XYZ file of N, CA and C in Angstrom:
771
model
N 132.781 223.248 -1.785
C 133.518 222.105 -2.293
C 134.967 222.199 -1.859
N 135.528 221.080 -1.450
C 136.904 221.111 -0.988
C 137.891 220.666 -2.043
N 137.422 219.931 -3.057
C 138.343 219.459 -4.082
C 138.553 220.523 -5.145
N 139.797 220.666 -5.625
C 140.091 221.653 -6.646
C 140.231 221.026 -8.014
N 140.416 219.713 -8.084
C 140.494 219.058 -9.378
C 140.091 217.608 -9.218
N 139.803 216.943 -10.354
C 139.402 215.545 -10.308
C 139.944 214.837 -11.528
N 140.134 213.518 -11.415
C 140.582 212.706 -12.527
C 139.494 211.694 -12.809
N 139.090 211.586 -14.050
C 137.994 210.672 -14.370
C 138.228 210.049 -15.729
N 137.875 208.763 -15.863
C 137.912 208.129 -17.168
C 136.711 208.557 -17.977
N 136.824 208.576 -19.283
C 135.703 208.948 -20.124
C 135.415 207.831 -21.104
N 134.171 207.765 -21.532
C 133.768 206.676 -22.414
C 134.484 206.741 -23.764
N 134.797 207.943 -24.250
C 135.394 208.102 -25.566
C 136.917 208.144 -25.539
N 137.492 208.189 -24.350
C 138.950 208.287 -24.252
C 139.574 206.929 -24.490
N 140.813 206.904 -25.026
C 141.521 205.632 -25.200
C 141.663 204.923 -23.867
N 141.749 203.593 -23.917
C 141.888 202.815 -22.695
C 143.135 203.263 -21.943
N 142.968 203.491 -20.664
C 144.099 203.909 -19.835
C 144.291 205.408 -19.793
N 143.514 206.167 -20.602
C 143.659 207.621 -20.606
C 142.777 208.229 -19.523
N 143.184 209.395 -19.051
C 142.430 210.101 -18.021
C 142.148 211.515 -18.498
N 141.059 212.058 -17.984
C 140.716 213.442 -18.279
C 140.816 214.235 -16.987
N 141.560 215.345 -17.019
C 141.718 216.193 -15.855
C 140.689 217.321 -15.909
N 140.014 217.527 -14.787
C 139.089 218.654 -14.695
C 139.892 219.946 -14.720
N 139.457 220.890 -15.525
C 140.196 222.136 -15.685
C 140.290 222.883 -14.359
N 141.475 223.343 -14.055
C 141.692 224.120 -12.838
C 141.287 225.568 -13.091
N 140.477 226.105 -12.213
C 140.007 227.480 -12.348
C 140.319 228.231 -11.059
N 141.360 229.070 -11.061
C 141.732 229.790 -9.835
C 140.633 230.721 -9.344
N 139.719 231.115 -10.229
C 138.637 232.007 -9.820
C 137.621 231.316 -8.915
N 137.691 229.985 -8.835
C 136.782 229.246 -7.961
C 137.329 229.096 -6.544
N 138.576 229.501 -6.328
C 139.159 229.406 -4.995
C 138.708 230.587 -4.140
N 138.262 230.291 -2.934
C 137.802 231.320 -2.001
C 138.313 230.985 -0.604
N 138.314 231.992 0.240
C 138.730 231.761 1.626
C 137.687 230.959 2.401
N 136.408 231.255 2.163
C 135.330 230.612 2.910
C 134.143 230.357 1.988
N 133.535 229.193 2.118
C 132.209 228.934 1.562
C 131.228 229.088 2.726
N 130.372 230.096 2.660
C 129.532 230.469 3.791
C 128.059 230.394 3.433
N 127.321 229.566 4.180
C 125.866 229.484 4.036
C 125.229 230.296 5.161
N 124.465 231.316 4.802
C 123.673 232.063 5.773
C 122.285 231.443 5.788
N 122.001 230.642 6.806
C 120.743 229.890 6.900
C 119.844 230.576 7.923
N 118.763 231.174 7.452
C 117.980 232.131 8.242
C 116.565 231.603 8.491
N 116.173 231.583 9.742
C 114.869 231.091 10.187
C 113.749 232.033 9.752
N 112.697 231.476 9.134
C 111.505 232.273 8.800
C 110.240 231.588 9.328
N 110.377 230.873 10.447
C 109.222 230.186 11.024
C 108.208 231.189 11.555
N 107.003 230.707 11.833
C 105.885 231.567 12.187
C 106.127 232.369 13.472
N 107.011 231.869 14.324
C 107.305 232.592 15.562
C 108.063 233.891 15.311
N 108.617 234.044 14.093
C 109.249 235.305 13.711
C 108.181 236.211 13.109
N 107.776 237.250 13.851
C 106.752 238.138 13.297
C 107.357 239.028 12.206
N 106.491 239.755 11.507
C 106.936 240.551 10.361
C 107.988 241.572 10.756
N 107.787 242.215 11.890
C 108.749 243.218 12.355
C 110.116 242.588 12.601
N 110.137 241.415 13.226
C 111.406 240.734 13.480
C 112.067 240.289 12.176
N 111.272 239.830 11.221
C 111.836 239.436 9.929
C 112.460 240.635 9.222
N 111.807 241.780 9.299
C 112.351 242.977 8.663
C 113.645 243.419 9.333
N 113.684 243.332 10.651
C 114.911 243.661 11.383
C 116.036 242.701 10.992
N 115.684 241.420 10.866
C 116.661 240.409 10.494
C 117.227 240.679 9.099
N 116.350 240.916 8.142
C 116.784 241.206 6.776
C 117.690 242.445 6.744
N 117.230 243.514 7.396
C 117.998 244.763 7.395
C 119.364 244.567 8.057
N 119.401 243.741 9.093
C 120.669 243.481 9.777
C 121.669 242.780 8.883
N 121.208 241.782 8.130
C 122.101 241.081 7.206
C 122.576 242.007 6.096
N 121.671 242.801 5.529
C 122.046 243.718 4.452
C 123.109 244.707 4.940
N 122.891 245.279 6.125
C 123.848 246.245 6.665
C 125.197 245.589 6.955
N 125.172 244.386 7.520
C 126.422 243.705 7.870
C 127.214 243.321 6.624
N 126.507 242.837 5.597
C 127.177 242.375 4.382
C 127.802 243.512 3.584
N 127.345 244.730 3.797
C 127.898 245.876 3.078
C 128.753 246.768 3.979
N 129.011 246.313 5.204
C 129.776 247.129 6.154
C 131.263 247.133 5.826
N 131.934 248.191 6.216
C 133.383 248.302 6.003
C 134.128 247.214 6.761
N 133.651 246.866 7.964
C 134.315 245.822 8.761
C 134.309 244.489 8.025
N 133.167 244.127 7.452
C 133.044 242.866 6.727
C 133.939 242.860 5.486
N 133.912 243.937 4.721
C 134.725 244.006 3.512
C 136.208 244.002 3.831
N 136.590 244.658 4.918
C 138.002 244.646 5.322
C 138.445 243.236 5.709
N 137.558 242.491 6.384
C 137.896 241.120 6.771
C 138.120 240.245 5.543
N 137.337 240.470 4.491
C 137.517 239.709 3.255
C 138.860 240.034 2.615
N 139.200 241.302 2.577
C 140.422 241.739 1.888
C 141.694 241.166 2.506
N 141.690 240.952 3.815
C 142.918 240.478 4.468
C 143.058 238.955 4.424
N 142.080 238.263 3.842
C 142.190 236.811 3.697
C 143.272 236.453 2.692
N 143.802 235.237 2.757
C 144.880 234.832 1.840
C 144.474 234.893 0.369
N 143.192 234.677 0.059
C 142.719 234.749 -1.324
C 142.017 236.075 -1.586
N 141.342 236.597 -0.591
C 140.719 237.910 -0.720
C 139.316 237.901 -1.273
N 138.651 236.762 -1.216
C 137.258 236.688 -1.636
C 136.604 235.488 -0.956
N 135.282 235.564 -0.825
C 134.509 234.470 -0.240
C 133.351 234.133 -1.173
N 132.782 232.940 -1.002
C 131.544 232.562 -1.689
C 130.455 232.440 -0.629
N 129.312 233.064 -0.881
C 128.255 233.097 0.127
C 126.898 232.890 -0.535
N 125.994 232.262 0.206
C 124.611 232.112 -0.236
C 123.685 232.380 0.949
N 122.472 232.862 0.660
C 121.499 233.219 1.695
C 120.277 232.322 1.533
N 120.054 231.465 2.527
C 118.995 230.461 2.500
C 118.007 230.722 3.630
N 116.732 230.804 3.301
C 115.700 230.887 4.334
C 115.083 229.514 4.521
N 114.729 229.182 5.763
C 114.264 227.832 6.058
C 113.169 227.849 7.128
N 112.394 226.762 7.123
C 111.356 226.580 8.136
C 111.256 225.117 8.507
N 110.181 224.453 8.070
C 110.002 223.045 8.375
C 110.791 222.152 7.428
N 110.519 220.867 7.506
C 111.218 219.895 6.662
C 110.999 220.230 5.185
N 112.097 220.329 4.454
C 112.094 220.601 3.012
C 111.507 221.958 2.652
N 111.370 222.839 3.625
C 110.937 224.211 3.333
C 112.184 225.096 3.290
N 112.797 225.150 2.114
C 114.051 225.878 1.921
C 113.896 226.822 0.731
N 114.297 228.057 0.913
C 114.144 229.060 -0.135
C 115.475 229.777 -0.324
N 116.080 229.592 -1.493
C 117.359 230.247 -1.780
C 117.064 231.664 -2.245
N 117.250 232.617 -1.370
C 116.968 234.020 -1.661
C 118.076 234.626 -2.519
N 119.314 234.284 -2.218
C 120.466 234.758 -2.996
C 121.416 233.572 -3.155
N 121.579 233.120 -4.390
C 122.390 231.933 -4.654
C 123.882 232.261 -4.523
N 124.700 231.216 -4.625
C 126.139 231.362 -4.419
C 126.708 232.517 -5.245
N 127.406 233.398 -4.552
C 127.992 234.592 -5.160
C 129.374 234.824 -4.552
N 130.317 235.234 -5.378
C 131.634 235.617 -4.873
C 131.589 237.076 -4.449
N 131.975 237.344 -3.209
C 132.096 238.719 -2.717
C 133.573 239.018 -2.507
N 134.040 240.095 -3.137
C 135.438 240.486 -2.996
C 135.624 241.995 -2.903
N 134.541 242.727 -3.093
C 134.646 244.185 -3.029
C 133.271 244.781 -2.735
N 133.222 246.107 -2.661
C 131.988 246.802 -2.307
C 130.873 246.528 -3.311
N 131.227 246.463 -4.604
C 130.207 246.276 -5.635
C 129.571 244.894 -5.561
N 130.401 243.857 -5.405
C 129.842 242.504 -5.326
C 129.047 242.306 -4.046
N 129.473 242.934 -2.953
C 128.718 242.845 -1.695
C 127.366 243.526 -1.832
N 127.342 244.690 -2.470
C 126.089 245.433 -2.641
C 125.122 244.673 -3.533
N 125.637 244.035 -4.590
C 124.773 243.277 -5.493
C 124.145 242.091 -4.777
N 124.928 241.398 -3.952
C 124.406 240.264 -3.195
C 123.377 240.735 -2.169
N 123.707 241.795 -1.435
C 122.804 242.303 -0.402
C 121.488 242.789 -0.999
N 121.528 243.346 -2.214
C 120.298 243.854 -2.832
C 119.314 242.729 -3.126
N 119.817 241.526 -3.439
C 118.927 240.388 -3.671
C 118.168 240.030 -2.395
N 118.855 240.142 -1.266
C 118.214 239.867 0.017
C 117.181 240.940 0.345
N 117.558 242.189 0.151
C 116.682 243.302 0.499
C 115.410 243.319 -0.334
N 115.506 242.901 -1.596
C 114.381 243.016 -2.515
C 113.458 241.800 -2.520
N 113.884 240.706 -1.915
C 113.070 239.484 -1.942
C 111.841 239.631 -1.038
N 110.707 239.058 -1.435
C 109.509 239.129 -0.578
C 109.706 238.328 0.705
N 109.071 238.787 1.774
C 109.133 238.056 3.039
C 108.241 236.821 2.962
N 108.703 235.746 3.590
C 107.915 234.511 3.671
C 107.769 234.126 5.133
N 106.781 233.281 5.410
C 106.597 232.765 6.761
C 106.054 231.347 6.661
N 106.658 230.435 7.415
C 106.249 229.035 7.384
C 105.960 228.563 8.805
N 105.446 227.339 8.919
C 104.880 226.891 10.182
C 105.902 226.347 11.191
N 106.786 225.479 10.763
C 107.584 224.713 11.704
C 109.042 225.170 11.719
N 109.833 224.535 12.611
C 111.240 224.892 12.768
C 112.077 223.621 12.713
N 112.615 223.324 11.551
C 113.451 222.130 11.413
C 114.902 222.538 11.196
N 115.620 222.720 12.304
C 117.051 223.005 12.218
C 117.761 221.842 11.543
N 117.307 220.621 11.825
C 117.923 219.432 11.237
C 117.850 219.482 9.716
N 116.672 219.804 9.176
C 116.509 219.867 7.728
C 117.311 221.015 7.135
N 117.369 222.139 7.847
C 118.147 223.291 7.363
C 119.631 222.956 7.289
N 120.142 222.248 8.288
C 121.551 221.851 8.270
C 121.820 220.878 7.123
N 120.904 219.936 6.931
C 121.065 218.951 5.861
C 121.111 219.644 4.498
N 120.206 220.587 4.267
C 120.184 221.333 3.011
C 121.448 222.167 2.852
N 121.898 222.789 3.924
C 123.081 223.646 3.863
C 124.327 222.851 3.493
N 124.477 221.656 4.068
C 125.617 220.799 3.721
C 125.560 220.418 2.250
N 124.365 220.081 1.790
C 124.198 219.738 0.368
C 124.644 220.895 -0.524
N 124.315 222.118 -0.133
C 124.693 223.291 -0.923
C 126.198 223.515 -0.920
N 126.836 223.217 0.193
C 128.289 223.327 0.253
C 128.946 222.284 -0.645
N 128.435 221.080 -0.593
C 129.070 219.979 -1.313
C 128.840 220.034 -2.823
N 127.832 220.752 -3.269
C 127.500 220.759 -4.698
C 127.775 222.092 -5.384
N 128.340 223.066 -4.663
C 128.605 224.338 -5.330
C 129.877 224.252 -6.173
N 130.190 225.323 -6.864
C 131.321 225.319 -7.810
C 132.624 225.795 -7.193
N 132.630 226.055 -5.882
C 133.776 226.730 -5.272
C 134.638 225.787 -4.445
N 135.873 226.192 -4.243
C 136.822 225.439 -3.427
C 137.305 226.359 -2.313
N 136.734 226.211 -1.134
C 137.060 227.092 -0.024
C 138.074 226.483 0.919
N 138.880 227.348 1.517
C 139.798 226.881 2.555
C 139.015 226.412 3.778
N 137.847 227.013 3.992
C 136.962 226.612 5.086
C 135.525 226.613 4.586
N 134.686 225.809 5.252
C 133.253 225.766 4.950
C 132.496 226.013 6.250
N 131.571 226.967 6.227
C 130.860 227.380 7.443
C 129.371 227.516 7.154
N 128.564 226.967 8.056
C 127.122 227.216 8.061
C 126.817 228.149 9.213
N 126.203 229.271 8.903
C 125.825 230.281 9.891
C 124.313 230.199 10.039
N 123.847 229.532 11.100
C 122.407 229.280 11.228
C 121.802 230.133 12.339
N 120.722 230.831 11.999
C 120.015 231.650 12.980
C 118.628 231.077 13.199
N 118.096 231.268 14.391
C 116.757 230.777 14.677
C 116.263 231.266 16.020
N 114.932 231.251 16.189
C 114.366 231.743 17.445
C 113.658 230.650 18.235
N 113.944 229.386 17.896
C 113.340 228.291 18.640
C 114.102 227.000 18.420
N 113.761 225.958 19.180
C 114.440 224.672 19.038
C 113.925 223.887 17.841
N 114.676 222.890 17.441
C 114.244 221.965 16.387
C 112.961 221.264 16.823
N 111.919 221.315 15.986
C 110.672 220.633 16.355
C 110.115 219.770 15.228
N 110.978 219.439 14.262
C 110.546 218.600 13.156
C 111.790 218.090 12.436
N 111.690 216.905 11.839
C 112.774 216.457 10.969
C 113.803 215.552 11.605
N 113.502 215.010 12.786
C 114.430 214.075 13.394
C 115.429 214.734 14.332
N 116.419 213.968 14.718
C 117.376 214.397 15.736
C 118.309 215.485 15.218
N 118.264 216.647 15.865
C 119.153 217.742 15.460
C 120.607 217.413 15.769
N 120.846 216.685 16.856
C 122.241 216.371 17.197
C 122.839 215.358 16.231
N 122.023 214.437 15.730
C 122.527 213.491 14.732
C 122.963 214.224 13.472
N 122.116 215.154 13.009
C 122.459 215.899 11.794
C 123.647 216.822 12.057
N 123.695 217.427 13.234
C 124.858 218.253 13.577
C 126.134 217.431 13.490
N 126.141 216.249 14.086
C 127.340 215.408 14.090
C 127.721 214.967 12.675
N 126.728 214.662 11.853
C 126.995 214.292 10.464
C 127.590 215.470 9.695
N 127.091 216.654 9.985
C 127.599 217.862 9.328
C 129.057 218.115 9.696
N 129.358 218.028 10.969
C 130.727 218.255 11.427
C 131.677 217.233 10.812
N 131.201 216.007 10.634
C 132.031 214.943 10.079
C 132.459 215.237 8.644
N 131.704 216.091 7.939
C 132.081 216.454 6.571
C 133.152 217.538 6.541
N 133.496 218.086 7.713
C 134.486 219.153 7.772
C 133.892 220.546 7.816
N 132.569 220.630 7.865
C 131.884 221.922 7.898
C 131.697 222.362 9.349
N 131.960 223.639 9.629
C 131.730 224.211 10.953
C 130.355 224.859 11.002
N 129.660 224.662 12.124
C 128.337 225.273 12.324
C 128.446 226.332 13.417
N 128.125 227.574 13.073
C 128.014 228.652 14.049
C 126.553 229.029 14.219
N 126.203 229.577 15.374
C 124.800 229.844 15.666
C 124.510 231.283 16.028
N 123.299 231.696 15.709
C 122.804 233.014 16.087
C 121.422 232.820 16.713
N 121.370 232.404 17.992
C 120.072 232.242 18.651
C 119.400 233.599 18.848
N 118.201 233.730 18.325
C 117.487 235.003 18.365
C 116.562 235.030 19.571
N 116.874 235.897 20.524
C 116.120 236.000 21.773
C 115.664 237.445 21.927
N 114.939 237.930 20.914
C 114.605 239.350 20.847
C 113.314 239.710 21.554
N 112.598 238.733 22.100
C 111.400 239.043 22.866
C 111.835 239.734 24.159
N 111.283 240.900 24.411
C 111.758 241.710 25.528
C 111.447 241.081 26.882
N 110.356 240.386 26.992
C 109.912 239.836 28.268
C 110.834 238.695 28.711
N 111.421 238.820 29.884
C 112.318 237.785 30.395
C 111.584 236.480 30.677
N 110.253 236.552 30.753
C 109.464 235.339 30.967
C 108.988 234.727 29.650
N 109.509 235.229 28.533
C 109.109 234.688 27.239
C 109.547 233.238 27.119
N 108.930 232.524 26.183
C 109.257 231.100 26.000
C 110.705 230.911 25.597
N 111.281 231.888 24.866
C 112.684 231.777 24.461
C 113.596 231.777 25.683
N 113.326 232.679 26.619
C 114.142 232.744 27.821
C 113.963 231.496 28.666
N 112.727 231.030 28.778
C 112.466 229.849 29.593
C 113.128 228.609 28.992
N 113.191 228.550 27.667
C 113.821 227.418 27.010
C 115.350 227.525 27.003
N 115.874 228.676 27.437
C 117.319 228.907 27.408
C 117.876 228.602 26.013
N 117.352 229.347 25.039
C 117.695 229.092 23.645
C 119.189 229.233 23.382
N 119.840 230.147 24.094
C 121.288 230.302 23.912
C 122.019 229.029 24.325
N 121.610 228.433 25.437
C 122.216 227.177 25.876
C 121.875 226.035 24.917
N 120.651 226.064 24.384
C 120.238 225.043 23.426
C 121.150 225.062 22.198
N 121.409 226.228 21.672
C 122.291 226.328 20.504
C 123.698 225.845 20.854
N 124.174 226.190 22.027
C 125.519 225.759 22.435
C 125.603 224.240 22.534
N 124.605 223.616 23.150
C 124.665 222.181 23.422
C 124.226 221.324 22.236
N 123.329 221.843 21.404
C 122.636 220.981 20.454
C 122.839 221.334 18.986
N 123.314 222.525 18.671
C 123.326 222.980 17.283
C 124.731 223.230 16.741
N 125.532 224.037 17.427
C 126.826 224.427 16.869
C 127.846 223.305 17.025
N 128.922 223.386 16.237
C 129.980 222.392 16.348
C 131.020 222.561 15.254
N 132.150 221.907 15.440
C 133.249 222.009 14.495
C 134.334 222.926 15.023
N 135.495 222.939 14.365
C 136.629 223.734 14.837
C 136.286 225.218 14.944
N 136.511 225.782 16.138
C 136.297 227.213 16.341
C 134.851 227.654 16.337
N 133.911 226.727 16.473
C 132.491 227.104 16.413
C 132.107 227.989 17.587
N 131.114 228.843 17.356
C 130.660 229.745 18.415
C 129.220 230.151 18.146
N 128.572 230.690 19.185
C 127.214 231.222 19.063
C 127.178 232.605 19.691
N 126.445 233.506 19.057
C 126.267 234.862 19.582
C 124.775 235.103 19.778
N 124.282 235.101 21.003
C 122.862 235.366 21.220
C 122.504 236.806 20.867
N 121.334 236.990 20.277
C 120.810 238.324 19.984
C 119.631 238.559 20.916
N 119.766 239.525 21.812
C 118.762 239.711 22.856
C 117.884 240.937 22.629
N 118.129 241.680 21.563
C 117.283 242.837 21.264
C 117.329 243.123 19.772
N 116.276 243.739 19.280
C 116.242 244.117 17.868
C 117.345 245.117 17.562
N 117.612 245.993 18.534
C 118.632 247.012 18.322
C 120.030 246.406 18.205
N 120.224 245.247 18.824
C 121.550 244.635 18.819
C 121.783 243.677 17.670
N 120.757 243.471 16.817
C 120.901 242.450 15.780
C 121.994 242.805 14.781
N 121.993 244.031 14.288
C 122.963 244.415 13.258
C 124.394 244.243 13.761
N 124.662 244.693 14.989
C 126.011 244.553 15.539
C 126.399 243.085 15.690
N 125.441 242.264 16.127
C 125.741 240.847 16.351
C 126.071 240.137 15.040
N 125.286 240.377 14.010
C 125.541 239.675 12.746
C 126.808 240.197 12.087
N 127.095 241.496 12.233
C 128.347 242.019 11.667
C 129.553 241.374 12.356
N 129.512 241.286 13.682
C 130.595 240.649 14.419
C 130.756 239.195 13.991
N 129.620 238.521 13.836
C 129.650 237.106 13.481
C 130.240 236.892 12.086
N 129.818 237.700 11.128
C 130.334 237.562 9.767
C 131.829 237.869 9.703
N 132.254 238.897 10.399
C 133.678 239.247 10.405
C 134.499 238.101 10.980
N 134.033 237.512 12.072
C 134.751 236.408 12.692
C 134.780 235.190 11.783
N 133.679 234.920 11.102
C 133.628 233.753 10.215
C 134.559 233.923 9.022
N 134.605 235.116 8.465
C 135.488 235.366 7.328
C 136.952 235.324 7.767
N 137.218 235.862 8.947
C 138.594 235.917 9.442
C 139.047 234.603 10.069
N 138.111 233.687 10.302
C 138.463 232.432 10.954
C 138.767 232.605 12.430
N 138.191 233.637 13.035
C 138.445 233.933 14.445
C 137.405 233.256 15.321
N 137.700 233.174 16.609
C 136.746 232.649 17.580
C 136.983 233.340 18.906
N 136.136 233.062 19.885
C 136.266 233.671 21.207
C 137.146 232.808 22.101
N 138.081 233.457 22.804
C 138.845 232.709 23.811
C 137.903 232.202 24.889
N 136.975 233.061 25.290
C 135.916 232.677 26.226
C 134.592 232.820 25.496
N 133.847 231.728 25.309
C 132.596 231.818 24.543
C 131.601 232.752 25.201
N 130.794 233.411 24.352
C 129.766 234.304 24.876
C 128.689 233.526 25.609
N 128.428 232.313 25.156
C 127.506 231.427 25.862
C 128.352 230.509 26.723
N 128.328 230.720 28.023
C 129.204 229.985 28.928
C 128.433 228.926 29.705
N 129.060 227.787 29.841
C 128.454 226.712 30.616
C 128.625 227.017 32.108
N 127.549 227.309 32.768
C 127.594 227.634 34.188
C 127.898 226.371 34.978
N 128.781 226.506 35.968
C 129.141 225.352 36.786
C 127.883 224.745 37.387
N 127.710 223.463 37.151
C 126.577 222.771 37.742
C 125.309 222.826 36.924
N 125.293 223.565 35.791
C 124.045 223.604 35.023
C 123.840 222.282 34.295
N 122.605 221.876 34.254
C 122.270 220.640 33.561
C 122.364 220.845 32.061
N 122.894 219.874 31.329
C 122.906 219.988 29.870
C 121.481 220.067 29.332
N 121.333 220.795 28.247
C 120.023 220.898 27.607
C 119.626 219.540 27.024
N 118.376 219.187 27.158
C 117.859 217.938 26.575
C 117.552 218.190 25.105
N 118.520 217.916 24.266
C 118.429 218.307 22.854
C 117.276 217.649 22.116
N 116.913 216.433 22.499
C 115.876 215.716 21.783
C 114.467 215.981 22.279
N 114.312 216.905 23.208
C 113.023 217.119 23.835
C 111.938 217.559 22.832
N 112.358 218.328 21.801
C 111.367 218.871 20.864
C 111.471 218.230 19.482
N 112.454 217.369 19.255
C 112.666 216.778 17.920
C 111.421 216.034 17.440
């Protein structure tokens, strides 16, 4: 939420009187961060376990906690959402303020202890729509709002991903991406689809947005830690990790919608 207070008339108040929403400084945070994590069927159990472990390790890392401490407010609000097809959204860890080692550990434990799920389809569009709704309806007032979306395939359900991306950016929310390309075979469908380019062209957007491809299970923890630190610090790459090669054709974003 971006508003810190509101003025509203009430039915019982005298005519012309206004009621001010109570200001609560504890609701102010540096970032409202949605971790939106793909659990579609293309993610096998081993990959899901690596993904979960990577988030838990990153959220409790010294680098992440140090990034929070140096923020102007010194705390963030974060939620962990798993998603698949249209309206398949599972809030594994609801909005929580992280400001120290104890709060980070408590949040991470909810992720670690939750049962694994697997669903059929991949609706990035629906996941973005749900994530924006969660930002707009939470109790916090962040200096920035960020959706951190990970996935191992293109949008294949739920309408145009670029339309929803553009609508999301229009609300002031930044979308960062974590395209998961952990299949070792260079001839895998992920490589052939150029998933990293797909995320760059079709998914991410907003001020300072970026994508960090994950190309191995071993590299997942480092990638998510780097991504979280950058999101909390409001940093970006001078040169994006996913670079538009001179002469490359833009990805056809609507091909799988």
